[in-house]
Amino acid sequence: MTDRSNEQADPRGAIKDPDEWVTGDEPPTAAQESYLRTLAREADEHLPDDLTKAEASKRIDELQAETGRGR
């Protein structure tokens, strides 16, 4: 029997490409919309009104790189 109590999950295993999300075509979450507005304001960027959840995630990554926030 293996004792898994000391093992830690690999956090990279939880990361999935937004293009593969089952819910990727849904509207962005309220948290995504709020954070996107903040990032867009800091980057002086315009956001389209019709982003999907997956598109919002990708745009967040792009704007984080542009503004120096996040990762």
Short mmCIF file of C-alpha atoms in Angstrom, two decimals:
data_model
loop_
_atom_site.label_atom_id
_atom_site.label_comp_id
_atom_site.label_asym_id
_atom_site.label_seq_id
_atom_site.Cartn_x
_atom_site.Cartn_y
_atom_site.Cartn_z
CA MET A 1 0.00 0.00 0.00
CA THR A 2 1.28 3.46 -0.91
CA ASP A 3 1.09 6.28 1.60
CA ARG A 4 -0.01 9.32 -0.41
CA SER A 5 -0.39 11.66 2.56
CA ASN A 6 3.09 13.11 1.98
CA GLU A 7 2.74 13.45 -1.79
CA GLN A 8 1.87 16.81 -3.28
CA ALA A 9 -0.10 17.22 -6.47
CA ASP A 10 1.71 18.68 -9.43
CA PRO A 11 0.07 22.11 -9.93
CA ARG A 12 0.84 21.97 -13.66
CA GLY A 13 -1.56 19.04 -13.93
CA ALA A 14 -4.47 21.33 -13.16
CA ILE A 15 -3.65 23.81 -15.92
CA LYS A 16 -5.60 23.23 -19.09
CA ASP A 17 -5.51 25.17 -22.34
CA PRO A 18 -8.59 27.44 -22.49
CA ASP A 19 -9.27 26.12 -26.00
CA GLU A 20 -9.94 22.73 -24.39
CA TRP A 21 -12.32 23.99 -21.70
CA VAL A 22 -15.77 22.42 -21.85
CA THR A 23 -17.24 25.73 -20.69
CA GLY A 24 -14.95 27.90 -22.81
CA ASP A 25 -17.77 29.15 -25.04
CA GLU A 26 -19.74 30.49 -22.07
CA PRO A 27 -19.64 34.17 -21.10
CA PRO A 28 -16.74 35.24 -18.86
CA THR A 29 -17.17 34.97 -15.12
CA ALA A 30 -17.78 38.12 -13.09
CA ALA A 31 -14.25 37.82 -11.69
CA GLN A 32 -12.76 37.59 -15.19
CA GLU A 33 -14.72 40.63 -16.35
CA SER A 34 -13.67 42.68 -13.34
CA TYR A 35 -9.99 41.77 -13.64
CA LEU A 36 -10.05 42.31 -17.42
CA ARG A 37 -11.45 45.82 -16.94
CA THR A 38 -8.67 46.58 -14.46
CA LEU A 39 -5.95 45.23 -16.75
CA ALA A 40 -7.38 46.92 -19.84
CA ARG A 41 -7.54 50.26 -18.04
CA GLU A 42 -3.89 49.91 -16.96
CA ALA A 43 -2.82 48.92 -20.48
CA ASP A 44 -5.04 51.55 -22.11
CA GLU A 45 -6.69 48.81 -24.17
CA HIS A 46 -10.24 48.36 -25.42
CA LEU A 47 -12.06 45.10 -24.72
CA PRO A 48 -14.73 43.68 -27.00
CA ASP A 49 -18.10 43.08 -25.36
CA ASP A 50 -18.54 39.56 -26.71
CA LEU A 51 -15.57 37.65 -25.26
CA THR A 52 -16.06 34.05 -24.25
CA LYS A 53 -14.71 32.61 -21.01
CA ALA A 54 -11.76 31.06 -22.89
CA GLU A 55 -11.02 34.26 -24.81
CA ALA A 56 -11.16 36.26 -21.57
CA SER A 57 -8.62 33.91 -19.99
CA LYS A 58 -6.23 34.32 -22.91
CA ARG A 59 -6.68 38.10 -22.89
CA ILE A 60 -5.96 38.18 -19.16
CA ASP A 61 -2.68 36.35 -19.79
CA GLU A 62 -1.76 38.81 -22.56
CA LEU A 63 -2.60 41.88 -20.49
CA GLN A 64 -0.78 40.54 -17.44
CA ALA A 65 2.36 40.24 -19.55
CA GLU A 66 1.83 43.70 -20.99
CA THR A 67 1.23 45.37 -17.61
CA GLY A 68 3.70 43.33 -15.58
CA ARG A 69 0.95 41.94 -13.34
CA GLY A 70 0.42 38.32 -12.50
CA ARG A 71 3.00 35.71 -13.23
#
